Amino acid sequence: MGEAGGGREGGDKARDEFLSEAQELVDGLGRDLLVLDQGLKRDQVDAEVINEVFRAVHTLKGLSGLFGAARMAGLSHELEDVLDDLRLGRIEVSQAVLDTLFQAVGLYGRILAAEGGEGADPAEEVEQFLLAVGQLSQRRGAGGGAGVMAQYDLDPGLLGVLTEYEEHRLRANIQQGQRLYRIRVRFSLATIDSALDDLKAKARPHGEIITYLPTGSGSDIDTVELEILLASRASLELLRSAITVPNVSLDEVGRRAAHGLSPSTPAPPPAGATSPPAALDDAGPPPTTAYGAVSRDTHSVPVDSYPSTPRDASPSRVPVASAAARGARAAGPDLSLRSVSQTVRVDIRKLDRLMTVVGELAIVKTAIGELAERVRGRAVDAREVGVELARLNRTFDRHLAQMQGGILEVRMVPLGQAFDKLARVVRQISREHSKDVNLVITGAETEIDKLIVEELSDPLMHMIRNAIDHGIETRDERLRVGKPPVGTIALNAFQKGNHVVIEVEDDGRGMDPEVILEAAIRRGVVTRDEAKELGLREVFGLVFMPGFTTKDVATDLSGRGVGLDVAKTNIAKLGGVVDIASDVGIGTKMTITLPITLAIISVLLVEIGPRLFAIPLANVEEAIALDPTLVRAVEGREVLTVRGASLPICRLARMFGVPHRERERARAFVVLAQVGNRRLGFVVDELVGQQDIVIKPLGKSLARVRGFAGATELGDQRVALVLDVASLLEEVLAPAETRFLASAPDGGRG
Amino acid sequence: MAALVKARAERRAMRRAGEGGRRVEYLAFLLAGELYAVAMAHVAEIRRPPPITEVPRAPSTVLGVISVRGKLVTVIDLRRRFQLPETPVDRKTRILLADGGAGEQIGLLVDEVQQVWRLAADEIEPASVLGGEQPAHIVGIGRPAGASGAILVLLDLRPILELP
């Protein structure tokens, strides 16, 4: 957005906070919409979720107003109107409405990206979207069913003070055939907040609280009596046993037979109630309540659940028992602009443990200080100092390790954060392609470094998009081959040692290696001769090649490969690898293997020539002395026999063009590295030792240099490069791919 | 007293302004015996070179990486970039930490830092005086008045830092 480009000087921090807060709200919005979508499929729309959505948009509007993000404020403002209509039952929740709302989530994402300086401002899209939204709100139904409430023996005084929303909920519940209960309960003013929460918690499993109002009677200076209207399917007995709070009485609201509206069936749904939203020409104003004229009981304190909804602002509602009103208000669903920034959510106990460790470290520091004092006073001999220092060093080490572990733990977040967004993508894409897809997620609680989660969403999205787009067949096709009509995409996550494995599995048509090879040969990626040499895994690996995203090849391959090269590159940047397995007609499984954290890693320091390199221990299986007599050349590649099995080896000195050290015939070592199912031996000159390091990224200027995950500073100002084992394995073991990339403008000198 | 100091400062400023409008500070350094200069605004720091870690497979102009206060900095050898003869690192060798664009700091290895020149517009000749097409990184020739014969090749860092 234009205004974002300009004043990005002083308010940068606040702006960043705004962006992250807004992003979280938008993410939450997406999650809630998914819940609504699920609910709609089962025909049970949770009113509370609509409220959540409404609140999120309302907060977004406030936020964007504060930060001058006009595009976002405008969008939120229009959406708010629609959501208010939804909330009040003026329009019904339908797939079409949800589609529009999901579209809004996407637009919010793009506006935020533009605000953050990435991508263009989607001005035109927002304009068009707002037009569509405008049409939505014109489709307001008449609400209908106002008369149903007349069947119930409800106090007109009570009905008269219901907000439009409460009235809508009351109507909706009656139409669903719920029974109405009246709960009278006396609270002490001192404890009303917690007592009311307690009661609500007990009532919620059984039904919906429509409203609660002070009765005005039976209250004295210290207590207040509330009348609560509860809609529930449960019987009176059940409710009486469930809602056990002091000073409570519970009765069912009787039905007036006088109206004669078929009293035998509970709450017959009136015609207008369940029919789809009325046609455009029916767009009259919502019906005013039939009880609007009833005189208000001046003692009652209407508690407006949605104080900041302008429509509900009614000047005649003056709080009398202000304490009670405050209490009830605080307990009710609030629309406050509460801080929702959850950028780092940390269990306070974790921080406490870290604080304890800091305390322990302070003790060590004091001990060192004392020792230094004693040495200065020559009160001790060198031996004694040595022993003491060694002891302190050990203690220090232990606490440092605890601290490190603690901080790592704080960085960990459940993968579910990324998965939530994906569920939204699945819904959208499957609707776009008119394919029924069921997303099954397991292991969403698996924890991984926050940084990785952030970077993982896009690659996963590409994979899922591909699975739906090209893997899952149409409903008819599935039925024809005897598969269940609804396709399944499974997203499985689990921890495996120091790695997290994520599988994206579909039960679609699978990939045919023959077709892939044919296309690869036609594209000149591999020659016919080379193609014969490729193993199955290498063939599937071809779909990750940038060349495979072009359209003509894509159609031949049933489109496989769109965005997959990007996905693979991004995952490789995180130190992860992707493997594909596929069976024609049965489905495709992509397996991502990622390190748990990027922050602090244990490495094996090795010498190659005169230089030090670090190999992440997570990738190291073992290190053995190289016996040159066990090395054979097979197909131009050196292979070492280790315990009777072949291991391809790679001489890093040669690969990196490091000058050889003088003692040429000195011993060498092989470091066995493994990523996913691939193994490779790195030949190094010397094993130096193991060390925990903080890995730093190489600058953008070196982004095109492959093979290094970053570097680390060793104690003495020296810097050691950290090998990117995954990419090196790829490079060495997938020769076809390397050849292809070598023709691309890559900075490698070789 | 204070008024006197102020008046003197003002006089000095006026004298400077009279010498040719706004002046820009340039940091001059030696590369293979030639004087080059970059705008001071782009130089954050001058450091003695720490051990430099070579990065295999990086472009040839990249000497390697160093760690500056916990951050990795790519060091570029300007002599290699300009195809000048190389002299070994000695006690005069310095690394200039410069703004490399895109938020990245880049280290520039130079043989020796000379001094800061404050050049007025009329002390800068366009690069075209050298005749023909000049590379994009040469933005002009500085001829500081008063320093007879000194010639500075003024550099724009941006094209230099775009690695081949």
Coordinates of C-alpha atoms in Angstrom, one line a residue, chain A residues 104-306:
Chain A
A104 CA -12.1 -12.4 2.6
V105 CA -9.5 -14.3 4.6
G106 CA -7.4 -14.6 1.5
L107 CA -7.8 -10.9 0.7
Y108 CA -6.8 -10.0 4.3
G109 CA -3.7 -12.1 3.8
R110 CA -2.8 -10.2 0.6
I111 CA -3.5 -6.8 2.1
L112 CA -1.3 -7.7 5.0
A113 CA 1.4 -8.8 2.7
A114 CA 1.2 -5.5 0.8
E115 CA 1.2 -3.6 4.1
G116 CA 4.4 -5.5 5.0
G117 CA 6.0 -4.5 1.8
E118 CA 5.6 -7.8 -0.1
G119 CA 3.3 -8.0 -3.1
A120 CA 1.0 -5.5 -4.6
D121 CA -2.0 -3.9 -3.0
P122 CA -5.0 -6.0 -4.2
A123 CA -7.1 -2.9 -4.7
E124 CA -9.1 -4.1 -7.6
E125 CA -9.9 -7.5 -6.0
V126 CA -11.0 -5.8 -2.8
E127 CA -13.3 -3.5 -4.9
Q128 CA -14.9 -6.5 -6.6
F129 CA -15.2 -8.4 -3.4
L130 CA -17.0 -5.5 -1.7
L131 CA -19.5 -5.5 -4.6
A132 CA -20.2 -9.2 -4.0
V133 CA -20.5 -8.5 -0.3
G134 CA -22.9 -5.7 -0.9
Q135 CA -25.1 -8.1 -2.8
L136 CA -25.0 -10.6 0.0
S137 CA -26.3 -8.2 2.6
Q138 CA -29.1 -7.3 0.2
R139 CA -30.3 -10.8 0.3
R140 CA -31.4 -10.4 3.9
G141 CA -34.3 -12.6 4.7
A142 CA -37.2 -11.4 6.7
G143 CA -36.0 -13.3 9.7
G144 CA -39.4 -14.7 10.2
G145 CA -40.9 -16.7 13.0
A146 CA -41.4 -13.7 15.3
G147 CA -44.7 -15.1 16.3
V148 CA -43.3 -18.3 17.8
M149 CA -42.3 -16.6 21.0
A150 CA -45.9 -15.8 21.6
Q151 CA -46.4 -19.4 22.3
Y152 CA -44.3 -19.2 25.4
D153 CA -45.3 -17.8 28.7
L154 CA -42.5 -15.3 28.7
D155 CA -42.6 -12.1 30.7
P156 CA -43.2 -9.2 28.3
G157 CA -40.9 -7.1 30.4
L158 CA -38.2 -9.6 29.7
L159 CA -38.9 -9.8 26.0
G160 CA -39.1 -6.1 25.7
V161 CA -35.5 -5.7 26.7
L162 CA -34.0 -8.4 24.6
T163 CA -31.4 -7.2 22.1
E164 CA -32.0 -8.0 18.5
Y165 CA -29.4 -10.6 18.8
E166 CA -30.9 -12.2 21.9
E167 CA -34.2 -12.2 20.2
H168 CA -32.8 -13.9 17.2
R169 CA -31.2 -16.6 19.3
L170 CA -34.4 -17.1 21.2
R171 CA -36.3 -17.5 18.0
A172 CA -33.7 -19.8 16.5
N173 CA -33.7 -22.1 19.6
I174 CA -37.5 -22.3 19.7
Q175 CA -37.6 -23.2 16.1
Q176 CA -35.1 -25.9 16.7
G177 CA -37.6 -27.4 19.2
Q178 CA -35.6 -26.5 22.3
R179 CA -37.3 -26.1 25.6
L180 CA -37.1 -22.9 27.5
Y181 CA -36.0 -22.7 31.1
R182 CA -36.0 -19.8 33.5
I183 CA -33.3 -19.8 36.1
R184 CA -33.4 -17.5 39.0
V185 CA -30.3 -17.2 41.0
R186 CA -29.0 -14.9 43.7
F187 CA -25.4 -13.9 43.7
S188 CA -23.4 -12.0 46.2
L189 CA -22.0 -8.9 44.6
A190 CA -18.6 -9.7 45.8
T191 CA -18.4 -13.0 43.9
I192 CA -20.7 -12.5 41.0
D193 CA -18.1 -12.7 38.4
S194 CA -16.8 -16.1 39.3
A195 CA -20.2 -17.5 40.4
L196 CA -21.8 -16.5 37.1
D197 CA -19.0 -18.0 35.2
D198 CA -19.4 -21.2 37.2
L199 CA -23.1 -21.3 36.4
K200 CA -22.5 -20.7 32.8
A201 CA -19.9 -23.4 32.6
K202 CA -22.4 -25.8 34.1
A203 CA -25.3 -24.8 31.9
R204 CA -23.3 -24.6 28.6
P205 CA -23.1 -28.4 27.9
H206 CA -26.9 -28.6 28.1
G207 CA -27.9 -25.6 26.1
E208 CA -27.6 -22.0 25.2
I209 CA -28.0 -19.1 27.6
I210 CA -30.2 -16.6 25.8
T211 CA -30.0 -13.7 28.2
Y212 CA -29.5 -12.9 31.8
L213 CA -31.0 -9.9 33.5
P214 CA -31.2 -8.7 37.1
T215 CA -34.8 -9.2 38.3
G216 CA -34.8 -6.1 40.5
S217 CA -36.6 -8.0 43.2
G218 CA -35.1 -9.9 46.0
S219 CA -31.9 -8.0 45.8
D220 CA -30.5 -6.2 48.7
I221 CA -27.4 -4.1 49.0
D222 CA -25.0 -7.1 48.9
T223 CA -26.8 -9.4 46.5
V224 CA -28.4 -9.3 43.1
E225 CA -30.9 -11.7 41.7
L226 CA -30.5 -12.6 38.0
E227 CA -33.0 -14.2 35.8
I228 CA -31.5 -16.4 33.2
L229 CA -33.2 -17.7 30.1
L230 CA -31.8 -21.0 29.0
A231 CA -32.7 -22.9 25.9
S232 CA -32.0 -26.6 26.2
R233 CA -33.1 -30.0 25.0
A234 CA -32.6 -31.5 28.4
S235 CA -35.3 -32.3 30.9
L236 CA -36.0 -30.2 34.0
E237 CA -34.7 -33.0 36.2
L238 CA -31.4 -33.3 34.4
L239 CA -30.8 -29.5 34.4
R240 CA -31.7 -29.3 38.1
S241 CA -29.0 -32.0 38.8
A242 CA -26.5 -30.4 36.5
I243 CA -26.8 -26.8 37.5
T244 CA -25.9 -27.0 41.2
V245 CA -25.1 -23.6 42.5
P246 CA -26.4 -22.0 45.7
N247 CA -29.6 -20.0 45.8
V248 CA -30.9 -21.2 42.5
S249 CA -34.3 -22.1 41.3
L250 CA -35.1 -23.6 37.9
D251 CA -38.4 -23.8 36.1
E252 CA -39.5 -24.6 32.6
V253 CA -41.2 -21.8 30.8
G254 CA -44.7 -22.9 30.1
R255 CA -46.4 -22.8 26.8
R256 CA -49.5 -20.9 26.2
A257 CA -52.2 -23.1 24.8
A258 CA -54.3 -20.1 24.0
H259 CA -52.5 -19.4 20.8
G260 CA -53.4 -22.8 19.6
L261 CA -50.4 -23.2 17.4
S262 CA -50.4 -27.0 17.3
P263 CA -49.2 -27.4 20.9
S264 CA -48.7 -31.1 20.5
T265 CA -45.6 -30.8 18.5
P266 CA -42.8 -28.9 20.1
A267 CA -42.3 -25.6 18.4
P268 CA -43.4 -26.2 14.8
P269 CA -40.9 -24.5 12.5
P270 CA -42.8 -21.7 10.9
A271 CA -42.6 -21.4 7.1
G272 CA -40.4 -18.4 6.9
A273 CA -37.9 -19.7 9.4
T274 CA -36.0 -22.5 7.7
S275 CA -36.6 -21.5 4.1
P276 CA -33.6 -20.1 2.3
P277 CA -33.0 -16.3 2.5
A278 CA -35.8 -14.4 0.9
A279 CA -35.5 -13.2 -2.7
L280 CA -34.0 -9.9 -3.6
D281 CA -37.3 -8.1 -3.9
D282 CA -38.1 -9.2 -0.4
A283 CA -35.4 -7.1 1.1
G284 CA -37.4 -5.1 3.5
P285 CA -36.1 -3.9 6.8
P286 CA -35.9 -6.6 9.5
P287 CA -39.0 -6.9 11.5
T288 CA -39.3 -4.9 14.6
T289 CA -40.0 -6.8 17.7
A290 CA -43.6 -7.3 18.4
Y291 CA -42.9 -6.4 22.0
G292 CA -41.3 -3.1 21.4
A293 CA -44.1 -1.1 22.8
V294 CA -44.3 -3.0 26.1
S295 CA -43.4 -0.8 29.0
R296 CA -40.0 -1.5 30.5
D297 CA -39.6 -2.6 34.0
T298 CA -37.4 0.2 35.2
H299 CA -35.8 -2.0 37.9
S300 CA -34.4 -4.5 35.4
V301 CA -31.0 -3.8 34.1
P302 CA -30.7 -5.0 30.6
V303 CA -27.3 -6.4 30.1
D304 CA -26.3 -5.7 26.5
S305 CA -24.0 -8.5 25.5
Y306 CA -22.6 -6.5 22.7

